[in-house]
Coordinates of N, CA and C in Angstrom, one line a residue:
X1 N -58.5 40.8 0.7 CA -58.9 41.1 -0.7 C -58.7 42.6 -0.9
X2 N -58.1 43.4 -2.0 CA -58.2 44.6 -2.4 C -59.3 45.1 -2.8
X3 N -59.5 46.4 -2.4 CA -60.5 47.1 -3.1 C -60.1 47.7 -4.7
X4 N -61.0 47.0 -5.5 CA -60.8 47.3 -7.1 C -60.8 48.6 -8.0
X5 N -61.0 49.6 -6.7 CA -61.3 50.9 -7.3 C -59.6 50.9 -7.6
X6 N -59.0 50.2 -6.7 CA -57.8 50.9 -6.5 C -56.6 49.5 -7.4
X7 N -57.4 48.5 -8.5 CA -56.8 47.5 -8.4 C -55.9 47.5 -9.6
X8 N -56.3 48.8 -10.3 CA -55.1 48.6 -11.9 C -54.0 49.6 -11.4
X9 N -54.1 50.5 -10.1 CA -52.9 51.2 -9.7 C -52.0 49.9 -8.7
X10 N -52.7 49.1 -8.2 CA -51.8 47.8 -7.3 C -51.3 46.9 -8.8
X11 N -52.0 46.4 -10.0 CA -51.5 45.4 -10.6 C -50.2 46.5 -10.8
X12 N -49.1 45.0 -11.0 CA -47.9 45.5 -11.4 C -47.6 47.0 -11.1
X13 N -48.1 47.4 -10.4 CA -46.9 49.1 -10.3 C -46.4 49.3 -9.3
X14 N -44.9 49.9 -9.9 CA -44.0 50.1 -9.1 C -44.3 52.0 -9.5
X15 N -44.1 52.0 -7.9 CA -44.0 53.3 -7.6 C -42.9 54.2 -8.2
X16 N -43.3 55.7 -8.4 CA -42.6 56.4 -8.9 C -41.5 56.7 -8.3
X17 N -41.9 56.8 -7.1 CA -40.8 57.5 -5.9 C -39.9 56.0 -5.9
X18 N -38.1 56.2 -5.7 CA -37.7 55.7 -5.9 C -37.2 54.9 -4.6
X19 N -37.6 54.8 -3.5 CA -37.7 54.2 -2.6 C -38.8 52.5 -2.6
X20 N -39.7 53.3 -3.2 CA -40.7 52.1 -3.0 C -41.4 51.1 -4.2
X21 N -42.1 50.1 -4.1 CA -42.4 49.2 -5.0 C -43.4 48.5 -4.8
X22 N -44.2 48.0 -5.4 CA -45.5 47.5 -4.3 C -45.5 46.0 -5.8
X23 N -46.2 44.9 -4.9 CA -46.0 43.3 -5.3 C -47.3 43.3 -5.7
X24 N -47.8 43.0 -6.3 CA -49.4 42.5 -7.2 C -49.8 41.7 -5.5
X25 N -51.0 42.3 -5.6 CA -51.5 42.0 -4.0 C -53.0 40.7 -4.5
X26 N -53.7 40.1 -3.6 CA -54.9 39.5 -3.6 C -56.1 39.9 -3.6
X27 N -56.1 39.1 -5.5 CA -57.6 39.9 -6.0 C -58.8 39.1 -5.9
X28 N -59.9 39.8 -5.6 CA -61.4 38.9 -6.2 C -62.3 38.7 -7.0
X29 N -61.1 39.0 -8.3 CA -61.5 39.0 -9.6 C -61.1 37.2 -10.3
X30 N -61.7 36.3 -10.7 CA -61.7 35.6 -11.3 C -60.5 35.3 -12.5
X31 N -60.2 36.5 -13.1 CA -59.4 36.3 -13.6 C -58.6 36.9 -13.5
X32 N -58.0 37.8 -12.5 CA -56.7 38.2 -11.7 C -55.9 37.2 -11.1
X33 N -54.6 37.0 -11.5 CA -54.0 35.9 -11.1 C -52.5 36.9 -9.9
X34 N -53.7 37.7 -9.6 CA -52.4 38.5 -8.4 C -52.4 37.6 -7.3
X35 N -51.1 37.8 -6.5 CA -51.2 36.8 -5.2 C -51.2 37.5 -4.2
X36 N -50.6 37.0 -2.8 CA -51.3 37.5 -1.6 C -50.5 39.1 -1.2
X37 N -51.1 40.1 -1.0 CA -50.5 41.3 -0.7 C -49.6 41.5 0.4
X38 N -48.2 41.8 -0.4 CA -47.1 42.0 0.4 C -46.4 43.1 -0.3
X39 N -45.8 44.0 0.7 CA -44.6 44.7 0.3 C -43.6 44.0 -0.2
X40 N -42.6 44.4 -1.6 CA -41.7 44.0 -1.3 C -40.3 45.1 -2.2
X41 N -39.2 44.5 -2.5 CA -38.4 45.5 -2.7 C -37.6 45.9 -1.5
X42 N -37.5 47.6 -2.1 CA -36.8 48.2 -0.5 C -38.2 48.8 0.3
X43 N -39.1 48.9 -0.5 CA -40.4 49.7 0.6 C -40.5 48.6 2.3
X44 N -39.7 49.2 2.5 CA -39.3 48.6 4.3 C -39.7 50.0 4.9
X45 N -40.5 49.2 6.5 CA -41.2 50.5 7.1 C -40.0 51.5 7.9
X46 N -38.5 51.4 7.7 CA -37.4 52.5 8.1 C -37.6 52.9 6.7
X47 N -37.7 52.5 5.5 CA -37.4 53.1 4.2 C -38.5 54.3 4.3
X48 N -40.0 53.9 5.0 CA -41.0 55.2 4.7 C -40.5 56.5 6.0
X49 N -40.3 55.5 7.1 CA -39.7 56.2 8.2 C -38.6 57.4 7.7
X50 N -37.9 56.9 7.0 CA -36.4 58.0 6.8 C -37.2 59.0 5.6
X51 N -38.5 59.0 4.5 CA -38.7 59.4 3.6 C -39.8 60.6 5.0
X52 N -40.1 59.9 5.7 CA -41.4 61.5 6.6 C -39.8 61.9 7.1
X53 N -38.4 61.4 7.6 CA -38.1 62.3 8.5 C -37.1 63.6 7.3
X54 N -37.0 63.0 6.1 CA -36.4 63.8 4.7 C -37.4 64.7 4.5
X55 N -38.6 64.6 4.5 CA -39.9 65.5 4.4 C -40.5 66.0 5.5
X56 N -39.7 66.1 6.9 CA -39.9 66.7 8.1 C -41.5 66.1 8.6
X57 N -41.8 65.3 8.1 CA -43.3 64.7 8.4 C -43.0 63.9 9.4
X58 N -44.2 64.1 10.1 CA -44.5 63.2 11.3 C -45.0 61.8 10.8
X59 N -45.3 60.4 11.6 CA -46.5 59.2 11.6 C -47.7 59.7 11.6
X60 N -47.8 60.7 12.5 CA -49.0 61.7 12.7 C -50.1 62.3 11.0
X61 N -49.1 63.0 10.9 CA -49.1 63.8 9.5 C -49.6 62.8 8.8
X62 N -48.7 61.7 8.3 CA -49.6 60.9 6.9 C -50.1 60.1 7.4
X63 N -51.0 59.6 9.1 CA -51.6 59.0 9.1 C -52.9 60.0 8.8
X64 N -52.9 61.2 9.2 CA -53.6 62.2 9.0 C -54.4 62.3 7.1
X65 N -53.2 61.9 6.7 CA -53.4 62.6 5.0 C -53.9 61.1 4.3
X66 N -53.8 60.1 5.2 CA -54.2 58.6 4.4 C -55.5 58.3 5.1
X67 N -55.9 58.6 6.0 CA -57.2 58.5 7.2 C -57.3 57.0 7.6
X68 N -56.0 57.0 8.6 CA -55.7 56.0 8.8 C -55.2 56.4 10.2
X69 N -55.6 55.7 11.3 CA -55.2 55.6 13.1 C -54.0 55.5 13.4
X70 N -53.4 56.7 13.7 CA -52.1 57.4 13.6 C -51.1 55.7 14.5
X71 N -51.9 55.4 15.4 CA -51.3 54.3 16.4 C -51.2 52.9 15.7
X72 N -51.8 52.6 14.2 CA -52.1 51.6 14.2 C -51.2 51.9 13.1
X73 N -51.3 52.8 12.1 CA -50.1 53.0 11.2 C -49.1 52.9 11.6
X74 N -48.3 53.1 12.7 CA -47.1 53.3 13.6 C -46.7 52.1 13.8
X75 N -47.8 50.7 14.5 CA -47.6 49.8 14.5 C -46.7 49.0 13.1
X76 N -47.3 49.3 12.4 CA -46.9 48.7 11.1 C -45.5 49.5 10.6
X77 N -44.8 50.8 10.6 CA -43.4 51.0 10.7 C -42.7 50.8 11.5
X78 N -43.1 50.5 12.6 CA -42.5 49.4 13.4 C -42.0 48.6 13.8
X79 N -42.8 47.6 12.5 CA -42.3 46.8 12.1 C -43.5 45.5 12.7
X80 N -44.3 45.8 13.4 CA -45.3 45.1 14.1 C -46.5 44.4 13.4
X81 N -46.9 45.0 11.8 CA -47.7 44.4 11.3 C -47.5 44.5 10.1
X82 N -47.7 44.0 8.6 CA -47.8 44.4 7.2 C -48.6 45.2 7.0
X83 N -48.2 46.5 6.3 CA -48.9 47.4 5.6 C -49.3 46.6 4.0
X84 N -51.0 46.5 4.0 CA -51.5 46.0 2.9 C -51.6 46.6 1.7
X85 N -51.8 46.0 0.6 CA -51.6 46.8 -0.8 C -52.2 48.1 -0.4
X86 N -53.9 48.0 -0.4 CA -54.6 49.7 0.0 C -53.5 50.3 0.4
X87 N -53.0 50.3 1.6 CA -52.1 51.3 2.5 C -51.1 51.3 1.8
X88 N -50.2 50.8 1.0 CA -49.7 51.0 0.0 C -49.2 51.7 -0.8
X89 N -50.6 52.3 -1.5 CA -51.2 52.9 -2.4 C -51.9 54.3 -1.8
X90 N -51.8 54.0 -0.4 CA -52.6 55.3 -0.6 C -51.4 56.3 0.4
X91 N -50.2 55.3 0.5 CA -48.9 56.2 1.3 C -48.0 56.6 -0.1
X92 N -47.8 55.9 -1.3 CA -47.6 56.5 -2.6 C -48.0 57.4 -2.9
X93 N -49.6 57.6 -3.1 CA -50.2 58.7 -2.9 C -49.8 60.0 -2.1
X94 N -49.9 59.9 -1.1 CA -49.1 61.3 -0.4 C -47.3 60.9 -0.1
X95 N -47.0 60.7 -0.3 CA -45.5 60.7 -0.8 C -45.0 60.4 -2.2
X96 N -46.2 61.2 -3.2 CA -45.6 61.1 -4.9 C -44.2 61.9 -4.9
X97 N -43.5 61.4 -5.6 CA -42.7 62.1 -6.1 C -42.4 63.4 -6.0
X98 N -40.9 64.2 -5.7 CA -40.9 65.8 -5.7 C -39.6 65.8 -7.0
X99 N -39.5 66.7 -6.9 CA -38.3 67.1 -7.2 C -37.0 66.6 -5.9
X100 N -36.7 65.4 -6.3 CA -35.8 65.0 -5.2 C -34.4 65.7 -5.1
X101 N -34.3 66.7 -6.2 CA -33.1 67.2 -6.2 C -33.0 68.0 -5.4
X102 N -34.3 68.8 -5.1 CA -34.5 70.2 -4.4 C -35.2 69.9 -2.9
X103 N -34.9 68.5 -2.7 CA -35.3 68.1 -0.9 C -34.2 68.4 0.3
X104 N -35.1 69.2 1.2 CA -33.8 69.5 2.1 C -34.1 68.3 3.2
X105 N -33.1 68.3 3.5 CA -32.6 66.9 4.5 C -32.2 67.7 6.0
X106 N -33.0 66.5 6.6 CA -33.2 67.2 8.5 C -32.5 66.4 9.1
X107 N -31.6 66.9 10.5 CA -31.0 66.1 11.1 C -31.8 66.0 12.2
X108 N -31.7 65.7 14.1 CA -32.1 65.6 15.0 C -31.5 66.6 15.7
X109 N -32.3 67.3 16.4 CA -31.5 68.4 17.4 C -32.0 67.3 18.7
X110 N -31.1 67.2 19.4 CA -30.1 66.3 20.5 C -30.7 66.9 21.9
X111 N -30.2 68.0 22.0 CA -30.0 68.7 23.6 C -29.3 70.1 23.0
X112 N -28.5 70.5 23.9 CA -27.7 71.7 24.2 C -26.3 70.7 25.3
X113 N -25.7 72.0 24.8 CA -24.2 71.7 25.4 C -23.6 73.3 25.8
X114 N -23.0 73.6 26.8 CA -22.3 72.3 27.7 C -23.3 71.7 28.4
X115 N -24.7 72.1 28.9 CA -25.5 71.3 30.0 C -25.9 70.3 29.5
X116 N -26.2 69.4 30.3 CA -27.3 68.0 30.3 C -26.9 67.4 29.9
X117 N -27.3 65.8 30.1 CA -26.9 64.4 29.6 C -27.8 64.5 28.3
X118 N -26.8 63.7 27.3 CA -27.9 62.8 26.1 C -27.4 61.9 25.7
X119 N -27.9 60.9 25.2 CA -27.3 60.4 24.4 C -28.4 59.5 23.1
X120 N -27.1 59.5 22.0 CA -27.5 59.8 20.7 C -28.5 59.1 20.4
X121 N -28.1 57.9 20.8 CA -29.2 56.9 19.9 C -30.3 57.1 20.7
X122 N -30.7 57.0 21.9 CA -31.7 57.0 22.5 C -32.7 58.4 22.3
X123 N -32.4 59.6 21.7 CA -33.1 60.8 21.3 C -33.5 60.9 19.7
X124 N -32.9 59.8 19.0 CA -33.3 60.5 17.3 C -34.6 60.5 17.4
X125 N -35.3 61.1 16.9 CA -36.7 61.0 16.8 C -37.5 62.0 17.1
X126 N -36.9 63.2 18.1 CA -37.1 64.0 18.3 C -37.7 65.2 17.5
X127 N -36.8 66.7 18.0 CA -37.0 67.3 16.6 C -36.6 67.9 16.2
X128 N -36.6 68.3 14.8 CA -35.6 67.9 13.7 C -35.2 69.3 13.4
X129 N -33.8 69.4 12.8 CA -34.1 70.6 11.9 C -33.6 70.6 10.5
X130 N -33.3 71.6 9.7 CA -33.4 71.3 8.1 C -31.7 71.8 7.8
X131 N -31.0 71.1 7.1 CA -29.4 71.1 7.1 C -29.4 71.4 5.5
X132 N -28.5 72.5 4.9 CA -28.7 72.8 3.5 C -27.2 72.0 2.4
X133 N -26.3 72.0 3.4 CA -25.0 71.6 3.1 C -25.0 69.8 2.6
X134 N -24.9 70.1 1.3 CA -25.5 68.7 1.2 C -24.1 67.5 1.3
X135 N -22.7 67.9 1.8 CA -21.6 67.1 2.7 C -22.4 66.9 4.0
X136 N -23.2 67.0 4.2 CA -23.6 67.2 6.0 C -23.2 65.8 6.3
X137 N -22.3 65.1 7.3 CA -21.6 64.1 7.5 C -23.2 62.6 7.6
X138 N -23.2 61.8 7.3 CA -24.7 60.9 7.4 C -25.1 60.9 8.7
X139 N -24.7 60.7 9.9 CA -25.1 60.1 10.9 C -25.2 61.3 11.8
X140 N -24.9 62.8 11.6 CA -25.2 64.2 12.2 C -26.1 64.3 12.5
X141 N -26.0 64.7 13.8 CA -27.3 65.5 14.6 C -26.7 67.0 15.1
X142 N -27.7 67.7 15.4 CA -27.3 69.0 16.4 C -27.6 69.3 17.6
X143 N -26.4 70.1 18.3 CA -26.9 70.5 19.9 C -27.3 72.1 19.6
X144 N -27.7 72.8 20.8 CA -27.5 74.1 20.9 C -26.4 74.6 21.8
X145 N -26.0 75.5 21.3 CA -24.8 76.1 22.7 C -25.3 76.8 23.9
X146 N -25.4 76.5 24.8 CA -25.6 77.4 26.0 C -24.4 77.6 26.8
X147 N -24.3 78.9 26.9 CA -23.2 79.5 27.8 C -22.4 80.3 26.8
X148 N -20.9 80.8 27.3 CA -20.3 81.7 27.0 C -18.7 80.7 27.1
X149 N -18.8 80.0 27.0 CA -17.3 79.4 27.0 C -17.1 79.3 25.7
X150 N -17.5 79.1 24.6 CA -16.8 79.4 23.6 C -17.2 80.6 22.6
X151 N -17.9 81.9 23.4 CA -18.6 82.9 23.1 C -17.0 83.5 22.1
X152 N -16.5 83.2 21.6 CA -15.2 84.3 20.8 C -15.6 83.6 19.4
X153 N -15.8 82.2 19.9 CA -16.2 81.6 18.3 C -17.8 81.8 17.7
X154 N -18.5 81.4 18.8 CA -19.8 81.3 18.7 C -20.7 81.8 19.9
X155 N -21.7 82.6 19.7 CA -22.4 82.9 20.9 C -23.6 81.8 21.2
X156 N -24.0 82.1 22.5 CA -24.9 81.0 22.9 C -25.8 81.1 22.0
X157 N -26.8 79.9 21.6 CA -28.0 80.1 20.6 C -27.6 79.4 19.5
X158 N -26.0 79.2 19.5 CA -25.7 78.8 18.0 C -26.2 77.1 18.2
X159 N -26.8 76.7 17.3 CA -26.6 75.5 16.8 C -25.7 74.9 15.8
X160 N -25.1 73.8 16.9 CA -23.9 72.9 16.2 C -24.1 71.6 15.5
X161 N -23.6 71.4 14.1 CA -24.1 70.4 13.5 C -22.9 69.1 13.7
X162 N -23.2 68.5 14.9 CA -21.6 67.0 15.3 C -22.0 66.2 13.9
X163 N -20.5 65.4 14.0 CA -20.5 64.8 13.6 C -19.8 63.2 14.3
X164 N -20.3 62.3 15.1 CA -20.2 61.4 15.9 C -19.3 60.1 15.6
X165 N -18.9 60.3 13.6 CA -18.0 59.1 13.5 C -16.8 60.1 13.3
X166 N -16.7 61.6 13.4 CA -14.9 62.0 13.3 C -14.8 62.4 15.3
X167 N -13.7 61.6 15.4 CA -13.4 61.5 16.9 C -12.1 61.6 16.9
X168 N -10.9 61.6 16.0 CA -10.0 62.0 16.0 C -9.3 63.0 16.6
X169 N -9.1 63.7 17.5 CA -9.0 64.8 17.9 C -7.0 66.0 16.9
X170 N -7.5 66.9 16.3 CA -7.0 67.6 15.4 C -6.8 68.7 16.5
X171 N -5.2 69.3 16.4 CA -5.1 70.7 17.5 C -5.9 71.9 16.4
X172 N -6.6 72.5 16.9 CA -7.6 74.3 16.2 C -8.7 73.2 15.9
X173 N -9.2 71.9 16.2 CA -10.3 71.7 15.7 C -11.4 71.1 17.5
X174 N -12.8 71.7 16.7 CA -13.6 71.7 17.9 C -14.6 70.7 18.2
X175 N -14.5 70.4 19.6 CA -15.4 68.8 20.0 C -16.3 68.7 21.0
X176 N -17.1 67.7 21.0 CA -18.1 67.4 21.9 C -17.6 66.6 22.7
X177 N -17.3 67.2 24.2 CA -16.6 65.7 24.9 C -17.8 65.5 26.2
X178 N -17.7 64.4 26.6 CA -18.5 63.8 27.7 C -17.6 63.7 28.8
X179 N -18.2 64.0 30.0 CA -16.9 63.6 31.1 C -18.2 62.4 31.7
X180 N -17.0 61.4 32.6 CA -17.6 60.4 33.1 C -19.1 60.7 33.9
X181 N -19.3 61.3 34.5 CA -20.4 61.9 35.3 C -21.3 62.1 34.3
X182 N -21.0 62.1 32.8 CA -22.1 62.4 32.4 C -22.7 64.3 31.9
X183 N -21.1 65.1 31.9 CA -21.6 66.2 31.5 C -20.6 66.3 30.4
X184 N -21.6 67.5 29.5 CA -20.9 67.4 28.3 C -20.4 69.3 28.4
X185 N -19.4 69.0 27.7 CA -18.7 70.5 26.9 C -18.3 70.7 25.5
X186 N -18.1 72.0 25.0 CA -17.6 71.7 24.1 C -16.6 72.9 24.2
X187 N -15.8 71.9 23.2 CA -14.4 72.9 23.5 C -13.2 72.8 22.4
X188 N -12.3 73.5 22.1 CA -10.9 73.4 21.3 C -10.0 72.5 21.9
X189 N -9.5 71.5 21.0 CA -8.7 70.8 21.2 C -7.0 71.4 20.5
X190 N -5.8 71.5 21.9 CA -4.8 71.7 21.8 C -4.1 70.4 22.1
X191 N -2.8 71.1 22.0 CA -1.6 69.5 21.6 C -0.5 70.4 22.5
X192 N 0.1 69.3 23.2 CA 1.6 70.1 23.9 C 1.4 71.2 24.5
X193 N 1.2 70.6 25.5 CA 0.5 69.4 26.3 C -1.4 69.3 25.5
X194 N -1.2 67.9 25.6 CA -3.1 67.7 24.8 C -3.7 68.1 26.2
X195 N -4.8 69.3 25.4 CA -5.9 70.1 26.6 C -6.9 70.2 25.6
X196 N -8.3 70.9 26.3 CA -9.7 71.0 26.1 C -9.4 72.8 26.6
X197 N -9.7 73.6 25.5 CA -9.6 75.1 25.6 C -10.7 75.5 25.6
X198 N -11.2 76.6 26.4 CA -12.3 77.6 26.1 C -11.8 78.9 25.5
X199 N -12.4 78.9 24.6 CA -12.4 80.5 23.8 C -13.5 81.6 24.2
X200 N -13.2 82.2 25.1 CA -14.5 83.3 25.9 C -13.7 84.4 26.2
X201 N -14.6 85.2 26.1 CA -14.5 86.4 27.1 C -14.3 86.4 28.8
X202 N -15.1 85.2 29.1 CA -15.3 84.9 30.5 C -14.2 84.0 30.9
X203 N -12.9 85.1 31.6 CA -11.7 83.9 32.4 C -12.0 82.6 33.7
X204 N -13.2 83.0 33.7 CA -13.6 82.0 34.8 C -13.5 80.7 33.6
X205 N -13.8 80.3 33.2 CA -13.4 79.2 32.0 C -12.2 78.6 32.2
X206 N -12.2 77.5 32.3 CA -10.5 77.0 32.4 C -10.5 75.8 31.6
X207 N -9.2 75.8 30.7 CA -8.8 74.6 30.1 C -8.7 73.0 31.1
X208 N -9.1 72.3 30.3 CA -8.6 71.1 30.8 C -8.0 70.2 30.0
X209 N -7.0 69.6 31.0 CA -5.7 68.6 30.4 C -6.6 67.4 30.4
X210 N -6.1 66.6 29.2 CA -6.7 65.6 28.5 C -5.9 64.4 29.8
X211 N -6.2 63.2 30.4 CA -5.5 62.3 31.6 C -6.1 62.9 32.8
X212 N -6.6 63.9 32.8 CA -6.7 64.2 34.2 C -7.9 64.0 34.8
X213 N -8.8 63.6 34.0 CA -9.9 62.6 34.3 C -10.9 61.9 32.9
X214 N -11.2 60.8 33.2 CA -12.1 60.1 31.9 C -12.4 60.8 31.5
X215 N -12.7 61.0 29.9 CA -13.6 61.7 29.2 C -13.9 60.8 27.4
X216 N -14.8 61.1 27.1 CA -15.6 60.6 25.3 C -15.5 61.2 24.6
X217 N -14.6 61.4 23.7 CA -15.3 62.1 22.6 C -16.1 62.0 22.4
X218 N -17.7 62.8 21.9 CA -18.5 62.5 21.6 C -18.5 62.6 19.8
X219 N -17.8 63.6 19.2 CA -18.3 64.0 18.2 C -17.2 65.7 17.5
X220 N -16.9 65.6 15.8 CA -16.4 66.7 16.3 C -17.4 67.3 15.6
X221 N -17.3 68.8 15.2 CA -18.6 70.0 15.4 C -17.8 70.4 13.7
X222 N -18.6 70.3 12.8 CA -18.7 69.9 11.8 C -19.0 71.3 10.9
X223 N -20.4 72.1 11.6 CA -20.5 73.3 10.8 C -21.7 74.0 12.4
X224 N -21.7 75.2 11.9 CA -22.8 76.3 12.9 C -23.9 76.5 12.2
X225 N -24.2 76.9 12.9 CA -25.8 77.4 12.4 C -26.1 79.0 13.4
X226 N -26.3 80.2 13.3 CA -26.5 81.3 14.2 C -27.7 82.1 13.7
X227 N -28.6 82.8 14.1 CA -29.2 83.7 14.1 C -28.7 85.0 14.1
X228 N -28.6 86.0 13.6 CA -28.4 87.5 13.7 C -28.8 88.3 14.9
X229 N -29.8 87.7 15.4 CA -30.1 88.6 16.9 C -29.5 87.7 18.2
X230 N -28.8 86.3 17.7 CA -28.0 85.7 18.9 C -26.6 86.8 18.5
X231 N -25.9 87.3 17.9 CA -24.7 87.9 18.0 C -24.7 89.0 18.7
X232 N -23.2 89.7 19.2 CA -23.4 90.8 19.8 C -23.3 92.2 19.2
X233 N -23.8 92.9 20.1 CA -23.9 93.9 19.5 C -22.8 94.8 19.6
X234 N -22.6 95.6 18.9 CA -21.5 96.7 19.1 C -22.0 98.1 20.2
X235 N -21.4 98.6 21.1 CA -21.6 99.5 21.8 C -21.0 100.9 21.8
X236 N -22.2 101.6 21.4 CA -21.6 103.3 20.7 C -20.6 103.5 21.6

């Protein structure tokens, strides 16, 4: 049964925010002919999930702002239980409406490259950062650069925004490749003969020819991201 404080915002209303909708839920008024409380529409618990990760909000966060047990809310985007009318109404509530024109949209920062294994799907969720370019490819995430192998283009620190469905490899254009073992680089792709170049200052860096052992495209590198105190400095 709903609580009636809250029963002429459940009859019939559809939420402002254009994501969600809420179904006339079960009343214990006599002459309420609402039925039994369900979501329906697109308010699907990935549809609230993608709206905290567009609003850089955690489960945490609006279990926080609805006073609701962060583990048991969770359950329910999950996919584990129905979220009832109340909960509803009171996640409309703290996700009214913005100015959806002026929402910055977050991707997942991944790892760093060249070190360490990742892989993609198993890390979204992580954390995030805020992307302004509103082409930003859909399914982009970001690494950070560590090292100096492509220090001519980008210094270490830079964060790279992939993009995981262009794998085409283009000569002057730059990629995320995986070698079988499981380590990643990133590097310029040349043609004639097809190689993986490093652009550094540091000649210890060596190209490698594309056949000469397995390797993945992971992804190509879409746009940068740098801080002003990662670049170098000039020397009087």
């Amino acid at each position: 049964m709903i609580n009636h404080d809250v029963r002429e915002k459940v009859h019939s209303l559809e939420m402002r925010y254009s994501h969600f909708k809420v179904k006339r839920g079960e009343c214990d008024l006599s002459r309420c002919d609402n039925c039994s409380p369900i979501h329906v529409g697109s308010m699907r618990p990935q549809d609230i999930r993608a709206e905290l990760d567009a609003r850089n909000m955690s489960i945490v966060d609006l279990a926080e702002a609805i006073g609701m047990n962060s583990n048991y809310l969770g359950k329910a985007l999950r996919g584990g239980r129905k979220l009832t009318a109340d909960e509803l109404v009171a996640i409309q509530e703290v996700l009214a409406p913005e100015d959806l024109a002026h929402r910055i949209r977050t991707i997942p920062l991944l790892g760093s490259v060249p070190a360490g294994k990742f892989q993609a799907a198993e890390q979204i969720g992580g954390r995030r950062i805020a992307v302004s370019d509103p082409e930003t490819p859909p399914n982009a995430y970001a690494l950070t650069v560590e090292g100096n192998s492509m220090d001519l283009v980008v210094p270490s620190g830079t964060t790279l925004t992939i993009d995981p469905d262009d794998k085409a490899l283009w000569p002057g254009k730059r990629y995320v490749i995986q070698t079988e073992d499981g380590r990643t680089t990133y590097k310029e792709f040349q043609a004639d003969p097809a190689r993986l170049v490093p652009l550094s200052t540091d000649d210890s860096h060596q190209e490698m020819l594309l056949g000469s052992e397995p390797i993945v495209v992971v992804g190509r590198v879409y746009s940068y991201t740098m801080r002003d105190v990662d670049l170098p400095r000039r020397t009087r």
